[in-house]
Coordinates of C-alpha atoms in Angstrom, one line a residue:
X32 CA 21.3 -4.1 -5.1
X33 CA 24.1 -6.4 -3.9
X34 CA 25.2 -3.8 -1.5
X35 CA 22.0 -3.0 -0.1
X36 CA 20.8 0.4 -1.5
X37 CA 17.7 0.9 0.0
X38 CA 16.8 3.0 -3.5
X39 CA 17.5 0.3 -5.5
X40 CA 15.8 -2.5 -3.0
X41 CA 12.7 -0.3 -2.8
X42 CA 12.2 0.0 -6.6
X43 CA 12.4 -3.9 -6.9
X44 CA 10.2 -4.4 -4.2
X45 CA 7.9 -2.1 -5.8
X46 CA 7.8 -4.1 -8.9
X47 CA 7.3 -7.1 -7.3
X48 CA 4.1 -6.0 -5.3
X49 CA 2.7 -4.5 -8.8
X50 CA 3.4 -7.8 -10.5
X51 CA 2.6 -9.8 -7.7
X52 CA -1.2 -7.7 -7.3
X53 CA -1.7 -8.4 -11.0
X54 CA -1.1 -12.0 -11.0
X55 CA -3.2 -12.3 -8.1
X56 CA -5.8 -9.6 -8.9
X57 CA -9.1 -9.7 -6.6
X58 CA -7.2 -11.7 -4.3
X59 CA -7.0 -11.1 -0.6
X60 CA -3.4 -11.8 0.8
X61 CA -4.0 -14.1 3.1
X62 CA -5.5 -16.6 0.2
X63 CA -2.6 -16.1 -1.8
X64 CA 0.4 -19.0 -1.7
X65 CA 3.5 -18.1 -0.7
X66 CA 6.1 -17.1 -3.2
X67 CA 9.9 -17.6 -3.6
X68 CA 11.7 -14.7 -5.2
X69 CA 15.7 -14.7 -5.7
X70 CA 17.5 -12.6 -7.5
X71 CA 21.0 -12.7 -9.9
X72 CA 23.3 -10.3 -11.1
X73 CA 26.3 -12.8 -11.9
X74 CA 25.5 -11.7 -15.9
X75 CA 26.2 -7.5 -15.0
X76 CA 22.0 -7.1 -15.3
X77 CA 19.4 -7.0 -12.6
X78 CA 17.4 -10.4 -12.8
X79 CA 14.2 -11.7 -10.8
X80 CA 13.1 -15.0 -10.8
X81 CA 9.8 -16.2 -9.2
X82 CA 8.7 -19.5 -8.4
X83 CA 4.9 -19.1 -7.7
X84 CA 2.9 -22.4 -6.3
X85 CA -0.5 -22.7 -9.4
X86 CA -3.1 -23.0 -6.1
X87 CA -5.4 -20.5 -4.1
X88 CA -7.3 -20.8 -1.3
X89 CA -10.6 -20.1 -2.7
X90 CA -13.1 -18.2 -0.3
X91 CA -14.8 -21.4 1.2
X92 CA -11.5 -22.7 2.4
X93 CA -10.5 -24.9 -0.1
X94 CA -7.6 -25.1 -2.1
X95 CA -7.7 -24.6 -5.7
X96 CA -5.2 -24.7 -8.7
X97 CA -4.7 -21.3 -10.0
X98 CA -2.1 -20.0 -13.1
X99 CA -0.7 -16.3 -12.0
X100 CA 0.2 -16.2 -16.1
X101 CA -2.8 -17.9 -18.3
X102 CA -2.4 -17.4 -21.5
X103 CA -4.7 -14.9 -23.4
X104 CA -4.5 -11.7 -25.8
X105 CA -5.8 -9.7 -22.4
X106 CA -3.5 -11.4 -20.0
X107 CA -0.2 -11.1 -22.3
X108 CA -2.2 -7.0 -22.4
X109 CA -2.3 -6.9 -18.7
X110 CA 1.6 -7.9 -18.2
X111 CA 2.5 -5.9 -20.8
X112 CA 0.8 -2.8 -19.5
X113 CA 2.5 -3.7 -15.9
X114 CA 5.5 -3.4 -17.8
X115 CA 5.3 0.0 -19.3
X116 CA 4.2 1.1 -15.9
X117 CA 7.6 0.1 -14.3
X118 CA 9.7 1.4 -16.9
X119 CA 8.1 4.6 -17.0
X120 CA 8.4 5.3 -13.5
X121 CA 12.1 4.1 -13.1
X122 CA 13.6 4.8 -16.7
X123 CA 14.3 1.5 -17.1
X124 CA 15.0 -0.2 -20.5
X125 CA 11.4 -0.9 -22.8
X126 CA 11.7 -4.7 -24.0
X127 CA 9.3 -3.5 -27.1
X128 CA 11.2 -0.3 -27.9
X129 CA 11.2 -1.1 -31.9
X130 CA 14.8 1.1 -31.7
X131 CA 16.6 -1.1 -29.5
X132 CA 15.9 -4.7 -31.2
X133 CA 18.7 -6.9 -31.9
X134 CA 19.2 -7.5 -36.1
X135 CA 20.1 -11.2 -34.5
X136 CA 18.9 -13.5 -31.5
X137 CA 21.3 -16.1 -29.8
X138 CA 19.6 -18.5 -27.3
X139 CA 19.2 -17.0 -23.9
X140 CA 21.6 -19.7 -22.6
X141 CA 24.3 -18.7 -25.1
X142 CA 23.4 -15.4 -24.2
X143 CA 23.9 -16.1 -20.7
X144 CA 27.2 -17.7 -21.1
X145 CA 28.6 -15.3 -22.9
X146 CA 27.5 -12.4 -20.4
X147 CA 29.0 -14.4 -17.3
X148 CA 32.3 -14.7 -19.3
X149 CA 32.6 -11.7 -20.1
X150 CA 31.6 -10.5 -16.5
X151 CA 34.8 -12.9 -15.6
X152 CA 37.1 -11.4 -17.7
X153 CA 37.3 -14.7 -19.4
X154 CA 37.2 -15.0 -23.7
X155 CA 34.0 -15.3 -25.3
X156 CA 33.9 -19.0 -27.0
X157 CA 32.8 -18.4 -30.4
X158 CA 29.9 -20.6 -31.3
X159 CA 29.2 -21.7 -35.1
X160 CA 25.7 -20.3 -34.9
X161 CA 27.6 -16.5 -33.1
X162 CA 30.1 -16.6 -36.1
X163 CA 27.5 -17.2 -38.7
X164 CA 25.4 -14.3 -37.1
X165 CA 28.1 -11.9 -36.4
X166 CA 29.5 -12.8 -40.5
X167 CA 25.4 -12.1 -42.0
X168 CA 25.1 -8.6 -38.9
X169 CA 28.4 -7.2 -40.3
X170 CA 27.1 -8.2 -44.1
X171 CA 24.3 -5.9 -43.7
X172 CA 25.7 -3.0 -42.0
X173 CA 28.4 -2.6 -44.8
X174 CA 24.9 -2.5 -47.3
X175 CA 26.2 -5.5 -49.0
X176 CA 22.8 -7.6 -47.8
X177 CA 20.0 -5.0 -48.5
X178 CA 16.9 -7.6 -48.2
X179 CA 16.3 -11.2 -46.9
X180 CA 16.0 -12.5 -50.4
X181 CA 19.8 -11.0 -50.9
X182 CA 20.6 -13.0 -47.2
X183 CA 19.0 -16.3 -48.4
X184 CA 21.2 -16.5 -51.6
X185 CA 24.6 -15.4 -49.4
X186 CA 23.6 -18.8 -47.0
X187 CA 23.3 -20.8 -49.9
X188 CA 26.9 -19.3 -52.0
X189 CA 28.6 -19.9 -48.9
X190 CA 27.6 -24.0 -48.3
X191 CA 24.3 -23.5 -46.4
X192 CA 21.4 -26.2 -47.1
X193 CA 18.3 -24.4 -46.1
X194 CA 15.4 -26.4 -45.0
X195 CA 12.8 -24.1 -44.3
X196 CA 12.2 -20.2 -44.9
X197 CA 9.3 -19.1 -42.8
X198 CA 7.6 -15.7 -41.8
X199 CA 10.4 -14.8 -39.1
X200 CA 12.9 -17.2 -39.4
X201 CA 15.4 -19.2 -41.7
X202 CA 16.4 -22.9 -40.9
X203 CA 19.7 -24.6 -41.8
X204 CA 21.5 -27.8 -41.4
X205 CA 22.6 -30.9 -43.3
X206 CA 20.7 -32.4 -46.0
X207 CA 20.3 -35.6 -44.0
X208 CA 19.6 -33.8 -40.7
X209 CA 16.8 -34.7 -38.6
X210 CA 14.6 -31.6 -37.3
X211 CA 16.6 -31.7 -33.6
X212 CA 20.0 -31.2 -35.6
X213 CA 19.0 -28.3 -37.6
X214 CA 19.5 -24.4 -36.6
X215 CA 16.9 -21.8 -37.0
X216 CA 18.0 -18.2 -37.0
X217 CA 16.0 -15.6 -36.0
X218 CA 15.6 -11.5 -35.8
X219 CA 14.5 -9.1 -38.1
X220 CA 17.3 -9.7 -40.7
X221 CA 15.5 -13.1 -41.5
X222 CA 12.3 -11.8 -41.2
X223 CA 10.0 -11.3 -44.2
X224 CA 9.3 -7.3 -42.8
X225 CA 13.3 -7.1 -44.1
X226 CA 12.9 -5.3 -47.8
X227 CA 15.1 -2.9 -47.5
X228 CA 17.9 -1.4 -44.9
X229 CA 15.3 1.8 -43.9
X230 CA 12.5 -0.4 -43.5
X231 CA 14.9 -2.9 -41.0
X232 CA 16.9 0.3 -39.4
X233 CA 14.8 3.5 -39.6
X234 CA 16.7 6.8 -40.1
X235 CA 15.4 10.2 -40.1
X236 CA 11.3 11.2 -40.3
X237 CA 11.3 6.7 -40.2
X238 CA 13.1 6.9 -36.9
X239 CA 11.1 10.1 -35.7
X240 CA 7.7 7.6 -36.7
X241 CA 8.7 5.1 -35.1
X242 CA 9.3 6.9 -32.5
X243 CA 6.0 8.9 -31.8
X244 CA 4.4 5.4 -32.5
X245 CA 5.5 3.4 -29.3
X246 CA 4.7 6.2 -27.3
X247 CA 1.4 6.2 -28.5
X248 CA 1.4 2.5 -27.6
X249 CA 3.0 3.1 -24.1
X250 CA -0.2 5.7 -22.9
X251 CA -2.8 3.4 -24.2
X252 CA -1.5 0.3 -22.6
X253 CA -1.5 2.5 -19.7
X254 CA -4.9 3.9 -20.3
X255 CA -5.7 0.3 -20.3
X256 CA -4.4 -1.2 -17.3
X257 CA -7.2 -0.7 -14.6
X258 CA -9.7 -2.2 -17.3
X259 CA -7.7 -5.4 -17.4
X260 CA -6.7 -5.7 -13.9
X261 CA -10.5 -5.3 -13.4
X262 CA -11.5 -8.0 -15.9
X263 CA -8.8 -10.1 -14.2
X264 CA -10.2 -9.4 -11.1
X265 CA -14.1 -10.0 -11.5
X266 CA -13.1 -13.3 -12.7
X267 CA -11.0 -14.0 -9.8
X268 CA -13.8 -12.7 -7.3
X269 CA -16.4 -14.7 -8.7
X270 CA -14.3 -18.3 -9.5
X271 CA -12.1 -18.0 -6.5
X272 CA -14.0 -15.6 -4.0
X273 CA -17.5 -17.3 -4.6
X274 CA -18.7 -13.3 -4.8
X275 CA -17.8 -12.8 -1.3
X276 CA -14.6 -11.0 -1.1
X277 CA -15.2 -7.1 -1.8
X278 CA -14.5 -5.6 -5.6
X279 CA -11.4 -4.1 -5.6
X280 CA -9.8 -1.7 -8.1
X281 CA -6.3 -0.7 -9.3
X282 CA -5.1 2.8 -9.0
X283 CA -2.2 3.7 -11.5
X284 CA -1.2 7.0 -10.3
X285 CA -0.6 5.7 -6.8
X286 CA 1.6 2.9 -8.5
X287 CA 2.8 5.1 -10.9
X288 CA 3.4 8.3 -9.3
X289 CA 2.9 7.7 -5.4
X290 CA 5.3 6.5 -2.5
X291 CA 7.2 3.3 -2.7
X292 CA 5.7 0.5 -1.1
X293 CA 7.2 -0.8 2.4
X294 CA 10.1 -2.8 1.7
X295 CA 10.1 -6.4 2.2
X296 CA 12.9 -7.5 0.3
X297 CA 15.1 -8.7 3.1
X298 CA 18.3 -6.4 3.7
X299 CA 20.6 -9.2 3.5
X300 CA 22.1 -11.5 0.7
X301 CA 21.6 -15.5 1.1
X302 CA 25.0 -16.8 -0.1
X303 CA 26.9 -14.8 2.9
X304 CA 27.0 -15.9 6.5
X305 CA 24.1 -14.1 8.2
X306 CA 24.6 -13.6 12.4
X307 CA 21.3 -14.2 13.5
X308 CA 19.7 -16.1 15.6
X309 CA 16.1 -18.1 15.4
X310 CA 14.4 -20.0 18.1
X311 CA 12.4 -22.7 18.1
X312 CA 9.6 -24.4 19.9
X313 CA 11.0 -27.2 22.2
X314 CA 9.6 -30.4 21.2
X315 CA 7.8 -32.0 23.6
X316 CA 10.0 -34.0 26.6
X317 CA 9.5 -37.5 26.2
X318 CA 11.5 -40.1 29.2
X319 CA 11.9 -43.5 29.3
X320 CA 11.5 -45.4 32.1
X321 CA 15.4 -44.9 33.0
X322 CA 14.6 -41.4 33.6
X323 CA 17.0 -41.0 30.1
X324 CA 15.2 -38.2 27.9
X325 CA 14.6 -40.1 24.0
X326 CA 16.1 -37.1 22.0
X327 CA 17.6 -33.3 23.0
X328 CA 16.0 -31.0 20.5
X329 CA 18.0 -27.9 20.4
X330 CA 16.3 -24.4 21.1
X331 CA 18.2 -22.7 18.4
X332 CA 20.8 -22.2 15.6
X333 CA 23.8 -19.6 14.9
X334 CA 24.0 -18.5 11.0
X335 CA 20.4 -18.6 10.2
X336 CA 19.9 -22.0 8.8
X337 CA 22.8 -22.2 6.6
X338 CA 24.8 -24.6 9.2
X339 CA 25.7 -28.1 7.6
X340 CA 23.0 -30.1 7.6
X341 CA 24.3 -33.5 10.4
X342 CA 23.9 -36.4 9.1
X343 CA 22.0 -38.9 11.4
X344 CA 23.6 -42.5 10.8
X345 CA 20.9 -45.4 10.4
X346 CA 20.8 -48.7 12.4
X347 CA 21.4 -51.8 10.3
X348 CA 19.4 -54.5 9.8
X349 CA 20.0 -56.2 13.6
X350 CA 17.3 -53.3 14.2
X351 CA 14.8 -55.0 12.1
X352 CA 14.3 -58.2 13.6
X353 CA 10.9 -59.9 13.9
X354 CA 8.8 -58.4 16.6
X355 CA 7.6 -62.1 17.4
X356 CA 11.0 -63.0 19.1
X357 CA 11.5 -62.8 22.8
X358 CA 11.8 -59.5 24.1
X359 CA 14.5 -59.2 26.8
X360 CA 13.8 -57.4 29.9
X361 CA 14.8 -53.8 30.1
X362 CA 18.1 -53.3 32.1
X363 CA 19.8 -56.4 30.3
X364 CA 20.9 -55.2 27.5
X365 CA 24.7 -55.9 26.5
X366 CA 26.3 -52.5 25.7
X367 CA 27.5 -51.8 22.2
X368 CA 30.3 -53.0 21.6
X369 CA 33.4 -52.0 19.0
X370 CA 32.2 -52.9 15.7
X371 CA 28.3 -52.8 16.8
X372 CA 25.5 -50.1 16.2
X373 CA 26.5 -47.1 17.9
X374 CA 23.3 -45.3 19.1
X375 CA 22.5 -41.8 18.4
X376 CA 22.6 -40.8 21.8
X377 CA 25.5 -43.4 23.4
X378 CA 23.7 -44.4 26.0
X379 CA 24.9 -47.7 26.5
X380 CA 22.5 -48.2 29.8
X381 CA 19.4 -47.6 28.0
X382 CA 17.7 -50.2 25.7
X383 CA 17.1 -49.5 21.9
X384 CA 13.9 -47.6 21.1
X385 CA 13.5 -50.6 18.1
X386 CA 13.2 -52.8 21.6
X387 CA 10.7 -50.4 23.2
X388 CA 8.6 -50.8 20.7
X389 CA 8.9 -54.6 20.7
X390 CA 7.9 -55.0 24.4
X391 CA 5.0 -52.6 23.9
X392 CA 3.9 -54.4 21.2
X393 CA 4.2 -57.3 23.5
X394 CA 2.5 -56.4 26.5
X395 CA -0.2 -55.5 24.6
X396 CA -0.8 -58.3 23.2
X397 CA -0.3 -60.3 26.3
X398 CA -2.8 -58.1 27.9
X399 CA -5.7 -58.1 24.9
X400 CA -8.7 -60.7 24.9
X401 CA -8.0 -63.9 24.2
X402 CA -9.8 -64.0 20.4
X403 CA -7.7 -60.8 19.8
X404 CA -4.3 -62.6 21.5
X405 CA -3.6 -64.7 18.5
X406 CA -0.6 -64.0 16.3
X407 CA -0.5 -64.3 12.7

């Protein structure tokens, strides 16, 4: 992806206009919000992040918060069917494939960590919750832990206090720890499904079960999916499109067996000098009465916008004087000397725009009615 293989790009981008049409389902593109999307492979995996703005711009015109992920037994259906779409198309690995779990979690920062490390060629720091998990994993490979009763009392023979046994987890810590301090462990080896090593690692007709099972799962989620995006999208048609924009409908097999869409991931990686060029509007020219323009805007950029960012020095506080003091004519000015403001522009001829204003100020006063002249 890094390198640009349009293959790889294209596949990406297709998943992102699948996920992208089912969190915004019913919605025409231009009332959608624009979206960020960046990408990572610093932990040797494919990631995609996406920050979405929660707002619409409902059919009337007016903007409207939205949530492209509400929560929901049929929304968590939808993504899920969105999924098994993608990963059926590509080959790419199923997140729910029963076979594939881990007998352990870590935190996904941990997790994280440990991946960019190892990416890095650096060593892995062992954490006390890895070495814990890695001691109980090897424990019940070598059959000596055959349940999560037979787990329990190993924790508590080797110094544990346990706190709280629940329906998919264990939690340890200190007698006296407060519920921030503790540690919970999780994955199927603390689960209450653990009874026996077959039913937490399936071998044979199990495995075959199993098996047959999640692909029986797969074709009805995909059976599925143009029901929910509908649902998804009646709702958004009549709460968002006030029953005016047309009724759309998913088709899967253009999705899941037809071209790829046109790429629109750009061809380019952000954290690399990129030689182009973009131009901008000039702003409008604005002269003072010296014939000296008040600011050059430039017309354009080299690099994209990645240049440093120049950093305009502000005037101090002889620039914030009270406008009812004496303005001095234009033209007799002292120039700045060493140790003074500089001005932006180092003009030294023409006045401060801080004195501009001033004299404005001024001459419109002097030149208001009388009941209006009055200062305050």
């Amino acid at each position: 992806f890094n390198e640009g293989d349009p293959e790889v790009r294209a596949r990406v981008n297709h998943a992102l206009m699948l996920w992208l049409d089912a969190a915004f389902a019913g919605i025409p593109q231009p009332n959608r919000p624009p979206v960020l999307v960046t990408t990572h492979t610093h932990t040797g995996r494919m990631e995609v992040n996406l920050l979405i703005p929660r707002w619409v711009l409902r059919a009337d015109g007016k903007i409207r918060a939205y949530n492209p992920d509400p929560p929901g037994a049929a929304h968590r259906a939808l993504r899920e069917g969105i999924e098994d779409l993608l990963n059926h198309r590509f080959g790419w690995a199923d997140p729910r494939d029963p076979l594939r779990r881990h007998l352990v979690h870590l935190p996904d920062w941990e997790l994280k960590d440990r991946a960019a490390a190892s990416q890095r060629g650096e060593d892995i720091d062992m954490t006390p919750r890895a070495a814990l998990l890695s001691r109980i994993r090897q424990a019940v490979i070598a059959k000596e832990l055959q349940n999560r009763d037979q787990v329990v009392s190993w924790l508590r023979a080797n110094g544990q206090a346990i706190h709280r046994v629940g329906k998919s987890h264990i939690t340890l810590g200190d007698e006296e720890a407060t519920p921030s301090e503790r540690m919970r462990l999780t994955g199927p080896i603390f689960s209450e499904d653990f009874t026996s090593l077959p039913a937490l690692i399936p071998q044979g007709a199990a495995k075959e079960k199993v098996i047959q099972k999640r692909l029986k799962q797969i074709k009805s989620s995909l059976l599925r999916l143009p029901e929910l995006w509908q649902q998804r999208t009646e709702f958004n048609r009549s709460r968002y499109g006030l029953f005016r924009w047309p009724r759309l409908t998913l088709n899967v097999g253009r999705w899941l067996t037809g071209p790829l869409n046109t790429l629109q991931i750009p061809p380019f990686r952000l954290d690399r000098p990129i030689p182009v060029e973009r131009t901008y509007h000039a702003a409008p020219a604005v002269t003072l009465s010296d014939g000296a323009p008040i600011v050059g805007t430039p017309d354009r950029i080299g690099f994209g916008d990645f240049a440093a960012a120049g950093r305009i020095s502000k005037s101090s506080g002889t620039d914030r004087g009270n406008l009812a003091d004496p303005i001095p004519p234009i033209g007799s000015l002292e120039p700045a000397s060493a140790g003074a403001d500089t001005l932006v522009n180092g003009n030294p001829d023409r006045p401060r725009r801080i004195d501009l204003i001033r004299q404005h100020l001024w001459q419109s006063e002097e030149s208001a009615e009388p009941e209006c002249a009055t200062r305050q």
